[in-house]
mmCIF file of C-alpha atoms in Angstrom:
data_model
loop_
_atom_site.group_PDB
_atom_site.id
_atom_site.type_symbol
_atom_site.label_atom_id
_atom_site.label_comp_id
_atom_site.label_asym_id
_atom_site.label_seq_id
_atom_site.Cartn_x
_atom_site.Cartn_y
_atom_site.Cartn_z
ATOM 1 C CA MET A 1 -8.588 -8.248 -13.892
ATOM 2 C CA ASP A 2 -9.387 -4.565 -13.389
ATOM 3 C CA GLN A 3 -7.978 -3.081 -10.218
ATOM 4 C CA PRO A 4 -10.332 -1.182 -7.911
ATOM 5 C CA VAL A 5 -9.496 2.470 -7.415
ATOM 6 C CA ILE A 6 -9.381 4.213 -4.060
ATOM 7 C CA VAL A 7 -9.315 8.000 -4.075
ATOM 8 C CA VAL A 8 -7.731 9.889 -1.185
ATOM 9 C CA ARG A 9 -7.552 13.669 -1.343
ATOM 10 C CA GLY A 10 -6.287 16.611 0.636
ATOM 11 C CA ARG A 11 -4.005 16.488 3.631
ATOM 12 C CA LEU A 12 -4.221 12.736 4.021
ATOM 13 C CA ALA A 13 -3.166 12.193 0.410
ATOM 14 C CA ARG A 14 -0.217 14.563 0.842
ATOM 15 C CA ARG A 15 0.797 12.758 4.004
ATOM 16 C CA VAL A 16 0.733 9.379 2.237
ATOM 17 C CA TRP A 17 2.857 10.707 -0.662
ATOM 18 C CA GLU A 18 5.329 12.368 1.714
ATOM 19 C CA GLU A 19 5.726 9.342 3.946
ATOM 20 C CA ALA A 20 6.139 6.961 1.004
ATOM 21 C CA GLY A 21 8.797 9.284 -0.413
ATOM 22 C CA ARG A 22 10.560 9.546 2.922
ATOM 23 C CA LEU A 23 10.695 5.758 3.152
ATOM 24 C CA GLY A 24 11.764 5.386 -0.479
ATOM 25 C CA VAL A 25 8.814 3.230 -1.504
ATOM 26 C CA SER A 26 5.907 3.668 -3.889
ATOM 27 C CA VAL A 27 2.569 4.896 -2.612
ATOM 28 C CA ASP A 28 1.120 1.452 -3.417
ATOM 29 C CA GLU A 29 3.815 -0.270 -1.348
ATOM 30 C CA TYR A 30 3.344 2.127 1.558
ATOM 31 C CA VAL A 31 -0.444 1.721 1.633
ATOM 32 C CA ALA A 32 -0.141 -2.069 1.312
ATOM 33 C CA GLU A 33 2.216 -2.109 4.291
ATOM 34 C CA LEU A 34 -0.174 0.017 6.354
ATOM 35 C CA LEU A 35 -3.127 -2.214 5.512
ATOM 36 C CA SER A 36 -1.271 -5.457 6.206
ATOM 37 C CA GLN A 37 0.221 -4.474 9.573
ATOM 38 C CA GLY A 38 -2.387 -6.332 11.596
ATOM 39 C CA LEU A 39 -2.417 -9.482 9.483
ATOM 40 C CA ASP A 40 -1.220 -12.870 10.584
ATOM 41 C CA PRO A 41 2.310 -13.435 9.144
ATOM 42 C CA LYS A 42 1.073 -16.161 6.768
ATOM 43 C CA ASP A 43 -1.723 -13.941 5.434
ATOM 44 C CA LYS A 44 0.704 -11.029 5.124
ATOM 45 C CA ALA A 45 3.093 -13.179 3.064
ATOM 46 C CA LEU A 46 0.229 -14.245 0.790
ATOM 47 C CA GLU A 47 -0.740 -10.589 0.265
ATOM 48 C CA TYR A 48 2.837 -9.725 -0.739
ATOM 49 C CA VAL A 49 2.999 -12.664 -3.176
ATOM 50 C CA GLU A 50 -0.307 -11.625 -4.748
ATOM 51 C CA ALA A 51 0.824 -7.991 -5.063
ATOM 52 C CA ALA A 52 4.166 -8.996 -6.572
ATOM 53 C CA THR A 53 2.455 -11.298 -9.057
ATOM 54 C CA ALA A 54 0.117 -8.487 -10.105
ATOM 55 C CA LEU A 55 3.050 -6.118 -10.635
ATOM 56 C CA LEU A 56 4.922 -8.666 -12.761
ATOM 57 C CA GLY A 57 1.937 -9.876 -14.713
#
């Protein structure tokens, strides 16, 4: 399955890269964490399983 692409430029992009680096995680991991913050714990766990499966597969 092709992954959709999201383009973020400028200051916001630099901020994402810097914060991910500061936390020692990939940009993908950092953005996934930001987007899943408001999810129900069960839904959040399902998102992590799906992301992990995609990375391994």
